[in-house]
Amino acid sequence: IINPQSPKSSQDKPVWEKTEILKAEKKTKVKGYLDYLTLTSRMIHLYPFDQYGEIFVYKMIFAQGRGPDLSINNPFAAHKKDKKKGYTSIKINKDRQLWRDYNSLFALSINGDLKPPLNLFQAAELEDKGLITNSIFYSAMCGGLASDQAKLFLWRLDILPLPLHLYRNQDFINVLNDAIRFAEDLDFKLTLYTENILRGLFTITSEKALKEAVNKILPVYNTSTLYWSELEIPFKELILACDGSEETDLIAYIHWQETCYSIQNKCKADVEKSIIGLSRGPKAIAKAYNTSYKEKK
């Protein structure tokens, strides 16, 4: 990773200060941090001519510029170790909010498989040395693109609490990991409950056909999306409520569990209200309550 505090070389300049003619490179070799920040991925060649003492452009050509230096990890991105590719940037998931990957994105772990963004690491170092105060909570702006090759799905941006004084506190890290796992378990049970209700609405005897019918109508109720959207603010409140002490963090975690149960029950109630008026609705709800959540695990 390029360190912005590393000594500058005479060749490390932003693109607008360079005097040499820019050329496309088959393999980009970055000359420093400033060069890295101003890489020109596209170039335009202008063809001018002089007429009556004035310069006009009669033609222009777009060309490929300098690509990324694959040997350098983006210093503003979080990275995860891949057994074959080494460290690769953590991708944005179009079906998953950013806060659900809080520990992975900010690498709040002593696990060597994760690397934090360099600016986050430097902020934590400044806090450790007392150069910036630890009496307030900072925030981190996190964003990225969800894509598959050239297909772009969405651009996502979020501002998340960043307690630098808990950056390396393993107990705090464990609380957040446990909180996400607990919420995911309730989400699994909520989805299974919704599926069981929908199964009760059909009279299809074929298990394969029944499963296909349920999968088609399941997105209409969208319980999982609603559940997670309701938990975003409580999760940020959980972070702010923790201070690294066992007692305080436990109280915050118990409150988080209660919130997850409350939102899960709200989502279940919404599903029940939407089908209670159907002829098979009451029976489907009753059957779903009596179905074990472990049935499909």
Short mmCIF file of N, CA, C and O in Angstrom, two decimals, residues 20-29 31 39-45 62-67:
data_model
loop_
_atom_site.label_atom_id
_atom_site.label_comp_id
_atom_site.label_asym_id
_atom_site.label_seq_id
_atom_site.Cartn_x
_atom_site.Cartn_y
_atom_site.Cartn_z
N GLU A 20 6.40 16.23 -19.22
CA GLU A 20 6.60 15.26 -20.28
C GLU A 20 5.26 14.89 -20.93
O GLU A 20 4.19 15.03 -20.33
N ILE A 21 5.33 14.42 -22.16
CA ILE A 21 4.13 14.02 -22.88
C ILE A 21 3.59 12.73 -22.28
O ILE A 21 4.32 11.75 -22.09
N LEU A 22 2.30 12.74 -21.97
CA LEU A 22 1.68 11.54 -21.39
C LEU A 22 1.49 10.48 -22.46
O LEU A 22 1.04 10.77 -23.57
N LYS A 23 1.80 9.26 -22.10
CA LYS A 23 1.63 8.14 -23.02
C LYS A 23 0.91 7.00 -22.32
O LYS A 23 1.01 6.83 -21.11
N ALA A 24 0.19 6.23 -23.13
CA ALA A 24 -0.48 5.04 -22.58
C ALA A 24 0.57 4.02 -22.16
O ALA A 24 1.65 3.94 -22.76
N GLU A 25 0.27 3.29 -21.10
CA GLU A 25 1.21 2.29 -20.60
C GLU A 25 0.55 0.92 -20.57
O GLU A 25 -0.58 0.78 -20.10
N LYS A 26 1.24 -0.07 -21.08
CA LYS A 26 0.71 -1.42 -21.02
C LYS A 26 0.69 -1.91 -19.57
O LYS A 26 -0.23 -2.62 -19.16
N LYS A 27 1.69 -1.52 -18.82
CA LYS A 27 1.77 -1.90 -17.41
C LYS A 27 2.16 -0.66 -16.61
O LYS A 27 3.28 -0.16 -16.71
N THR A 28 1.21 -0.15 -15.83
CA THR A 28 1.43 1.09 -15.10
C THR A 28 2.41 0.88 -13.95
O THR A 28 2.31 -0.08 -13.18
N LYS A 29 3.34 1.80 -13.85
CA LYS A 29 4.27 1.82 -12.73
C LYS A 29 4.14 3.17 -12.03
O LYS A 29 4.56 4.21 -12.55
N LYS A 31 4.77 6.24 -9.62
CA LYS A 31 6.01 6.85 -9.14
C LYS A 31 5.88 7.43 -7.74
O LYS A 31 6.85 7.96 -7.20
N LEU A 39 -3.87 9.43 -11.42
CA LEU A 39 -3.73 8.56 -12.59
C LEU A 39 -4.78 8.94 -13.64
O LEU A 39 -5.96 9.11 -13.33
N THR A 40 -4.35 9.04 -14.89
CA THR A 40 -5.27 9.40 -15.98
C THR A 40 -5.67 8.12 -16.72
O THR A 40 -4.91 7.59 -17.54
N SER A 41 -6.85 7.63 -16.43
CA SER A 41 -7.30 6.39 -17.05
C SER A 41 -7.70 6.57 -18.51
O SER A 41 -7.75 5.62 -19.27
N ARG A 42 -8.02 7.83 -18.91
CA ARG A 42 -8.35 8.16 -20.30
C ARG A 42 -7.54 9.37 -20.71
O ARG A 42 -7.25 10.25 -19.91
N MET A 43 -7.17 9.43 -21.99
CA MET A 43 -6.46 10.59 -22.51
C MET A 43 -7.12 11.08 -23.79
O MET A 43 -7.72 10.29 -24.53
N ILE A 44 -7.01 12.38 -24.02
CA ILE A 44 -7.57 13.01 -25.22
C ILE A 44 -6.46 13.71 -25.97
O ILE A 44 -5.73 14.53 -25.41
N HIS A 45 -6.33 13.39 -27.23
CA HIS A 45 -5.32 14.03 -28.08
C HIS A 45 -6.02 15.06 -28.97
O HIS A 45 -6.89 14.70 -29.77
N PHE A 62 -9.83 10.05 -28.59
CA PHE A 62 -9.85 9.49 -27.24
C PHE A 62 -8.96 8.25 -27.22
O PHE A 62 -9.02 7.42 -28.13
N ALA A 63 -8.16 8.11 -26.18
CA ALA A 63 -7.25 6.97 -26.09
C ALA A 63 -7.22 6.42 -24.67
O ALA A 63 -7.55 7.12 -23.71
N GLN A 64 -6.82 5.17 -24.58
CA GLN A 64 -6.65 4.55 -23.27
C GLN A 64 -5.47 5.20 -22.55
O GLN A 64 -4.43 5.44 -23.14
N GLY A 65 -5.66 5.50 -21.27
CA GLY A 65 -4.59 6.13 -20.50
C GLY A 65 -3.84 5.13 -19.66
O GLY A 65 -3.57 4.01 -20.10
N ARG A 66 -3.54 5.50 -18.46
CA ARG A 66 -2.79 4.63 -17.57
C ARG A 66 -3.76 3.85 -16.69
O ARG A 66 -4.61 4.43 -16.02
N GLY A 67 -3.61 2.55 -16.69
CA GLY A 67 -4.47 1.72 -15.87
C GLY A 67 -3.97 1.65 -14.44
O GLY A 67 -2.94 2.24 -14.10
#
